[in-house]
mmCIF file of C-alpha atoms in Angstrom:
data_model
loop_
_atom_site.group_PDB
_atom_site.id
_atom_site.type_symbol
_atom_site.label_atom_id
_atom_site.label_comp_id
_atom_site.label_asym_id
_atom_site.label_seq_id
_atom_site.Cartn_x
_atom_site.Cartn_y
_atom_site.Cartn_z
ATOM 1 C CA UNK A 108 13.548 -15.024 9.191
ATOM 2 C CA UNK A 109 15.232 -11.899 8.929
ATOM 3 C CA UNK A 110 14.507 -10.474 12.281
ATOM 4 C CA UNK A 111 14.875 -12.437 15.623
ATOM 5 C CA UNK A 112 11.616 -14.441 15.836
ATOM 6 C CA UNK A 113 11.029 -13.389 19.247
ATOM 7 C CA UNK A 114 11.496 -10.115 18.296
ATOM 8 C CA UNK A 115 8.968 -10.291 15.091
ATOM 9 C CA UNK A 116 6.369 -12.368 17.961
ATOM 10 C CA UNK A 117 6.012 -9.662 20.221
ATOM 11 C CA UNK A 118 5.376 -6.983 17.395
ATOM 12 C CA UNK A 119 2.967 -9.140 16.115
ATOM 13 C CA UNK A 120 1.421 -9.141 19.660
ATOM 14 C CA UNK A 121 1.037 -5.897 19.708
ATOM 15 C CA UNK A 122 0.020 -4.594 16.474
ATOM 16 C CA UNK A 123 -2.385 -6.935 14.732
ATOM 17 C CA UNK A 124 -5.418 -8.993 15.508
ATOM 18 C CA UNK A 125 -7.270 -10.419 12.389
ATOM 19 C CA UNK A 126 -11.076 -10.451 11.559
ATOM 20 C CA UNK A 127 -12.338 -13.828 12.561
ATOM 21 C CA UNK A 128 -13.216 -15.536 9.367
ATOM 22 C CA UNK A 129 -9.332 -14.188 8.171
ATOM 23 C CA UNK A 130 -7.894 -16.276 10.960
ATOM 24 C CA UNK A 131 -9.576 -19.272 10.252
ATOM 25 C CA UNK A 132 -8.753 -18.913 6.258
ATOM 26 C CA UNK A 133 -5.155 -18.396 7.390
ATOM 27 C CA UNK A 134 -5.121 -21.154 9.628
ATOM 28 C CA UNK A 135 -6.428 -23.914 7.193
ATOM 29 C CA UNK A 136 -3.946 -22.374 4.604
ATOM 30 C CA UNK A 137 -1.374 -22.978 6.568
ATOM 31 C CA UNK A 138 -2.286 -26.657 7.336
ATOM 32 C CA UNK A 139 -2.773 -26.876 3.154
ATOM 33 C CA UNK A 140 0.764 -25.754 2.932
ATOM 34 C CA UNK A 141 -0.545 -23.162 1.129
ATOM 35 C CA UNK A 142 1.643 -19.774 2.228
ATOM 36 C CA UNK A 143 0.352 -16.772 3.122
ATOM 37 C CA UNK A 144 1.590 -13.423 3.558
ATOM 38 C CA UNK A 145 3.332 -13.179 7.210
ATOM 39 C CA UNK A 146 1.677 -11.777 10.416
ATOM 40 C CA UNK A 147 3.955 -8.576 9.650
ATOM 41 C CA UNK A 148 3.132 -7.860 5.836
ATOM 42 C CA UNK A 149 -0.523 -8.786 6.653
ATOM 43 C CA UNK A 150 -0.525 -5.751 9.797
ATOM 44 C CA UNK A 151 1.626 -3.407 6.698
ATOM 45 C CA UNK A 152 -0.466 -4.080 3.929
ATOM 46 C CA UNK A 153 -3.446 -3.585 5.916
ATOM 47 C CA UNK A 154 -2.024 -0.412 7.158
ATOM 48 C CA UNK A 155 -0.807 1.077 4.044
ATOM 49 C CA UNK A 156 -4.596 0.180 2.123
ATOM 50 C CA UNK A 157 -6.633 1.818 5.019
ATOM 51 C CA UNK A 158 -4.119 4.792 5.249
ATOM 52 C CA UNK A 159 -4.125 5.322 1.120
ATOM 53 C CA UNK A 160 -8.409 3.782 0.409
ATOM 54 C CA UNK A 161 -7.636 2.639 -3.095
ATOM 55 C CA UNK A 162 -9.955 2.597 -5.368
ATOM 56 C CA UNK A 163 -8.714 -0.071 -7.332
ATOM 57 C CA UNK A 164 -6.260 -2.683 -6.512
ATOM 58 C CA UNK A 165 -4.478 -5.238 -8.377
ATOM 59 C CA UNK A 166 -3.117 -8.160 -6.598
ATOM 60 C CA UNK A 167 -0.349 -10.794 -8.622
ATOM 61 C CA UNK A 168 -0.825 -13.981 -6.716
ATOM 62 C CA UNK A 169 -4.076 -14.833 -5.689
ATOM 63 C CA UNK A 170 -3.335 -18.252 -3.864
ATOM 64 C CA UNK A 171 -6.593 -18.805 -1.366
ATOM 65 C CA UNK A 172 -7.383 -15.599 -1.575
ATOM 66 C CA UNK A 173 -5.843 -14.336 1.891
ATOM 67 C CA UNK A 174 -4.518 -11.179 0.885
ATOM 68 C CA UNK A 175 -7.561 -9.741 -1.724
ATOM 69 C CA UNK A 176 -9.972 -10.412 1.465
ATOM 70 C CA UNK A 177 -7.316 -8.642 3.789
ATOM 71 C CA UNK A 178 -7.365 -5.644 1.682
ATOM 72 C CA UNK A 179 -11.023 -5.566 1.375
ATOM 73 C CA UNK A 180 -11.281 -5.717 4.910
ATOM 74 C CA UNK A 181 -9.160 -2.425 5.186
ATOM 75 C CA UNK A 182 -9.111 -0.516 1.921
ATOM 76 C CA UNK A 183 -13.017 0.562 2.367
ATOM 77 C CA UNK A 184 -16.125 -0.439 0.887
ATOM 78 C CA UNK A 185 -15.294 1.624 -2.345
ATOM 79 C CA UNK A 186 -12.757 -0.482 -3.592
ATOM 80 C CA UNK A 187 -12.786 -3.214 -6.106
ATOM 81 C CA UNK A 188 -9.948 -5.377 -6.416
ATOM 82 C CA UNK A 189 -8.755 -7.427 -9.901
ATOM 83 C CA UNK A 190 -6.279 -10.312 -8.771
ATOM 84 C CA UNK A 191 -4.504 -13.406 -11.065
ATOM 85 C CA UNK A 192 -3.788 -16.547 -10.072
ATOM 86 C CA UNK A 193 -2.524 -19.171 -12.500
ATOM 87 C CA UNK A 194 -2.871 -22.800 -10.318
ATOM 88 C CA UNK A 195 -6.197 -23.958 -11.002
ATOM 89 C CA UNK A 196 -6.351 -25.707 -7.444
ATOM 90 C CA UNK A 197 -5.485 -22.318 -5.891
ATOM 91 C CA UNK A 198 -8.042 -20.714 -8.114
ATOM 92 C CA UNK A 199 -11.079 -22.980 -7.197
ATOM 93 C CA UNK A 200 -9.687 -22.614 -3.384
ATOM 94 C CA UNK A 201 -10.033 -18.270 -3.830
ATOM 95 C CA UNK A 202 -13.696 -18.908 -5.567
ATOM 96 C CA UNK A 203 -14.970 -20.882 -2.865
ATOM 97 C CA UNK A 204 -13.555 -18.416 0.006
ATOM 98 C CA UNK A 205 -14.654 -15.142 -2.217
ATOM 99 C CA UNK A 206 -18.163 -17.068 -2.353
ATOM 100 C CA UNK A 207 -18.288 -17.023 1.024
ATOM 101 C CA UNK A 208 -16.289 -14.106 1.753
ATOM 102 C CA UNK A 209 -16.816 -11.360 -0.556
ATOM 103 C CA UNK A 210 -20.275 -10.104 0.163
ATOM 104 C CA UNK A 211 -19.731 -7.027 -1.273
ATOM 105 C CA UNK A 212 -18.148 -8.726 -4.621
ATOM 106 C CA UNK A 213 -15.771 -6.288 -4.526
ATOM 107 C CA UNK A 214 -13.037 -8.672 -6.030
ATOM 108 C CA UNK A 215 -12.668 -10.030 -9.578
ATOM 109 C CA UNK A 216 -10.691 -12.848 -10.194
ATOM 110 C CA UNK A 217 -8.095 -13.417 -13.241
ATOM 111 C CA UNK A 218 -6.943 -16.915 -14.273
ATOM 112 C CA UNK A 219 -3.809 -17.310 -16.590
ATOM 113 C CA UNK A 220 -0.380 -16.379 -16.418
ATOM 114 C CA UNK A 221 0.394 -13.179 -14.993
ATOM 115 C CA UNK A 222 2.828 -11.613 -17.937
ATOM 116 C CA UNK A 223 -0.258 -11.944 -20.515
ATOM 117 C CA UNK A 224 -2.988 -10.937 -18.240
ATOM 118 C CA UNK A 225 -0.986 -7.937 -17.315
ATOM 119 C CA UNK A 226 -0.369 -7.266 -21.450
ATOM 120 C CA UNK A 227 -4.322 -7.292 -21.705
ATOM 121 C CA UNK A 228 -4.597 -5.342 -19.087
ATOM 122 C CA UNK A 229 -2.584 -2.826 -20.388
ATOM 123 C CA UNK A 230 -4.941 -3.064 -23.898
ATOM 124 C CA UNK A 231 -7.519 -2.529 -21.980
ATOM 125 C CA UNK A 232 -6.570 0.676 -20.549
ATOM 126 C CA UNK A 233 -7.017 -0.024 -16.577
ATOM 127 C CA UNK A 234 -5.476 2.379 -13.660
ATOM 128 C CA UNK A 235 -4.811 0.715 -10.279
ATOM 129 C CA UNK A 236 -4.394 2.750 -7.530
ATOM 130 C CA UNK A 237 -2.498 0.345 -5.204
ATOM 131 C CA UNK A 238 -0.205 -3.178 -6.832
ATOM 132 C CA UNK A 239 0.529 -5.780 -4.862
ATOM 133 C CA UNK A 240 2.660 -8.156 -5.689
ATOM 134 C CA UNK A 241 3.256 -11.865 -4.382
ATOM 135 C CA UNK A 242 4.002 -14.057 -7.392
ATOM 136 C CA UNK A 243 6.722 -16.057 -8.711
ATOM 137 C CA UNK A 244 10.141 -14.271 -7.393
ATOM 138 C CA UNK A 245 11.624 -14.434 -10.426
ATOM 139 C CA UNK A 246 9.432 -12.430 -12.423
ATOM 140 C CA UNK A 247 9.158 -9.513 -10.527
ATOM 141 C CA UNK A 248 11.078 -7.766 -13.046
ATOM 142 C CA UNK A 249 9.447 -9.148 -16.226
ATOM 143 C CA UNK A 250 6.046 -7.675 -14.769
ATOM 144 C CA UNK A 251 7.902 -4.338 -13.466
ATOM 145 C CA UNK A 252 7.359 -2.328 -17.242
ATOM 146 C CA UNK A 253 3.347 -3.666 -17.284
ATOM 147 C CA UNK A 254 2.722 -2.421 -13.984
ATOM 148 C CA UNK A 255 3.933 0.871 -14.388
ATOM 149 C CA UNK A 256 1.833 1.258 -17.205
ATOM 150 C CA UNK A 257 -1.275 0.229 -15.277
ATOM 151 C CA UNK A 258 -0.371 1.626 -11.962
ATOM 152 C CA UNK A 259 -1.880 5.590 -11.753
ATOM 153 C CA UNK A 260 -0.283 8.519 -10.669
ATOM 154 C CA UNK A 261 1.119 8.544 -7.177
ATOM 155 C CA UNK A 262 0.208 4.959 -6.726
ATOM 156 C CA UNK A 263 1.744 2.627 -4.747
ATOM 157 C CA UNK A 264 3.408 -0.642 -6.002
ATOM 158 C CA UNK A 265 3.795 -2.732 -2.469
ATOM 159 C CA UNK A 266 6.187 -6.144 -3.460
ATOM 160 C CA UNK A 267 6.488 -9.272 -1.399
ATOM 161 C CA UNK A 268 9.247 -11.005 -0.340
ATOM 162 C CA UNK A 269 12.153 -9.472 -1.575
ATOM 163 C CA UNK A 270 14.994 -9.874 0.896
ATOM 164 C CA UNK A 271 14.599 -14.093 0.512
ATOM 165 C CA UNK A 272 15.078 -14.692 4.430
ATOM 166 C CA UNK A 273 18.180 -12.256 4.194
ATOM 167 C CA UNK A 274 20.003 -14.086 1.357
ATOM 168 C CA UNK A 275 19.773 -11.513 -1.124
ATOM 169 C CA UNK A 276 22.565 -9.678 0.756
ATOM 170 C CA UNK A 277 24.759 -13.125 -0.017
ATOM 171 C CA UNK A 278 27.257 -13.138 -2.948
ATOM 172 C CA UNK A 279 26.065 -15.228 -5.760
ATOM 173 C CA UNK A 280 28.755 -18.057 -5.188
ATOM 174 C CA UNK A 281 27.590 -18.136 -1.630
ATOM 175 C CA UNK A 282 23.722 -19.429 -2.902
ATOM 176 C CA UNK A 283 22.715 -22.921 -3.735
ATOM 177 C CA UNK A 284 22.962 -23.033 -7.588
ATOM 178 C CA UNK A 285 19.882 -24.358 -7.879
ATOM 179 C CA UNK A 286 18.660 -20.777 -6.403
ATOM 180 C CA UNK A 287 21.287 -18.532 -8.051
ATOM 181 C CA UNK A 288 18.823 -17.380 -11.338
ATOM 182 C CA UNK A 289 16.243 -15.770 -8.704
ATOM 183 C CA UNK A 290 18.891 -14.495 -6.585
ATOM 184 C CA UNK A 291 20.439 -12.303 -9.813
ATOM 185 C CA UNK A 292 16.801 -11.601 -11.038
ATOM 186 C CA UNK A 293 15.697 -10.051 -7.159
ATOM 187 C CA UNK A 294 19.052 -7.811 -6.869
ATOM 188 C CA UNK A 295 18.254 -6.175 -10.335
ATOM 189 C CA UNK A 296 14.423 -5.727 -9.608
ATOM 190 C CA UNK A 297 15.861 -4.282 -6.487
ATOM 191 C CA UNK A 298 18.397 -1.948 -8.088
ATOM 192 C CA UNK A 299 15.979 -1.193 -10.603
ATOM 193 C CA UNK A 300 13.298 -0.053 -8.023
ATOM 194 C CA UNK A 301 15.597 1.837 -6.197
ATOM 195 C CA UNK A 302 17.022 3.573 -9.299
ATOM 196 C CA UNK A 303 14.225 4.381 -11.064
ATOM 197 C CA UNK A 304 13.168 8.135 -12.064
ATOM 198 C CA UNK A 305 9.610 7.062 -11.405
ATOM 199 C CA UNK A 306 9.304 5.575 -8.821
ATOM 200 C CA UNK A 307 10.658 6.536 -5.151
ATOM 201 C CA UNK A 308 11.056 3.169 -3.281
ATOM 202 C CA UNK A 309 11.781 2.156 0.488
ATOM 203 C CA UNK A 310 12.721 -1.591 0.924
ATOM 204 C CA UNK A 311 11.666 -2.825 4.455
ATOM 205 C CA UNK A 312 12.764 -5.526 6.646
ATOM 206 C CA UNK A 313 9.062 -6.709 6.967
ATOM 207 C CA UNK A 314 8.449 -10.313 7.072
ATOM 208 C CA UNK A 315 10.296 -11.621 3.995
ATOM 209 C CA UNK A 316 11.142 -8.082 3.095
ATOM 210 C CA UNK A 317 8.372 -5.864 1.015
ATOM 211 C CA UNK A 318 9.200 -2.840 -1.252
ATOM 212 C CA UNK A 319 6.958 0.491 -1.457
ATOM 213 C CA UNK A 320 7.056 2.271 -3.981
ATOM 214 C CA UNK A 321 4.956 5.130 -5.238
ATOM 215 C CA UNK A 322 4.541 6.431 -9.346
ATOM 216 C CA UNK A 323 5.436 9.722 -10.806
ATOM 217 C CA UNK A 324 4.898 9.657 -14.183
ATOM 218 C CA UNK A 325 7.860 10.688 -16.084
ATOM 219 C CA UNK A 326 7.918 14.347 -17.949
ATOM 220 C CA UNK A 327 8.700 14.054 -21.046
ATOM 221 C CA UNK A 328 9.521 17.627 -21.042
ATOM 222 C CA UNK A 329 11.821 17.302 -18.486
ATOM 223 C CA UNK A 330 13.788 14.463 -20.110
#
């Protein structure tokens, strides 16, 4: 937790109430030890997709299917959403709840690993409006180059948690070794984010910590 819990409670309090049928989905989730995005990130992403409509998302992380429905919810009936998911458990888990869900079948589901979906998705020439991304931590960066190229003009790339619970601000000796690989790999996605001439990135203390970052595509003739 980066922020007092208390603290993180009463914001919660006052800023979100979920749909129903996305309270229930969390709630047996949670029981399945399955996470989900926090209270927090669920009240920003839903926020940033209703303030920016997308017209097409790409989520990196499926899991239940928790954050594709919360974006649907929000984002307008105009969207479609394209999200991966490589555990075949979590997979059947999204299919069922998009059955059930997803009356508008708005959302299209990918199964494989993310790097090579991304690669064909590349091939195949698609523009995504709004990325979010919620996968495994240490391949943020390996997936950064791909998603540029699919990610359009003044889109917005939204990451999940990036701050690990506040230990990215540790030194590296001060991290279990066991943990010390992802730890390197976040700071450079982070520095790379933040440093890039395409993208203009603010890195908030939201939940786990989540990155926003919107596109420019770079000028060649400005180079």
């Amino acid at each position: 937790m980066i922020l007092d819990e208390r603290f993180t409670t009463y914001l919660d309090s006052l800023n979100w109430q979920l749909p129903q049928y996305l309270k229930e989905l969390e709630r047996e989730a949670l029981q399945d030890q399955v996470p989900v995005i926090r209270r927090s990130t669920q009240s920003l992403l839903g926020f940033l997709v209703s303030l920016r409509k997308p017209g097409r998302v790409l989520e990196i992380g499926t899991a239940v299917g928790f954050s594709a429905l919360l974006m649907r919810e929000y984002a307008g009936s105009g969207t479609k959403i394209d999200t991966i998911e490589k555990v075949p458990m979590r997979l059947e888990a999204a299919k069922k709840n998009f059955e059930i869900y997803d009356t508008t079948n708005a959302i299209c589901q990918y199964q494989g690993d993310a790097s090579g979906i991304l690669e064909e998705l590349v091939k195949e020439k698609k523009n995504y409006d709004f990325i979010f991304m919620d996968a495994a931590k240490g391949q943020y960066l390996n997936f950064l180059a791909p998603v540029l190229e699919l990610l359009a003009e003044d889109g917005m790339l939204v990451t999940d948690n990036v701050l690990q619970d506040g230990d990215i601000i540790q030194s590296r000796y001060a991290i279990a070794k066991r943990d010390r690989t992802i730890h390197g790999r976040m700071r450079k996605y982070l520095y790379t984010l933040t440093h890039s001439e395409q993208l203009n990135t603010i890195i908030l203390p939201v939940g786990d910590g989540v990155s926003l970052s919107v596109f420019r595509k770079f000028d060649e003739e400005q180079s």
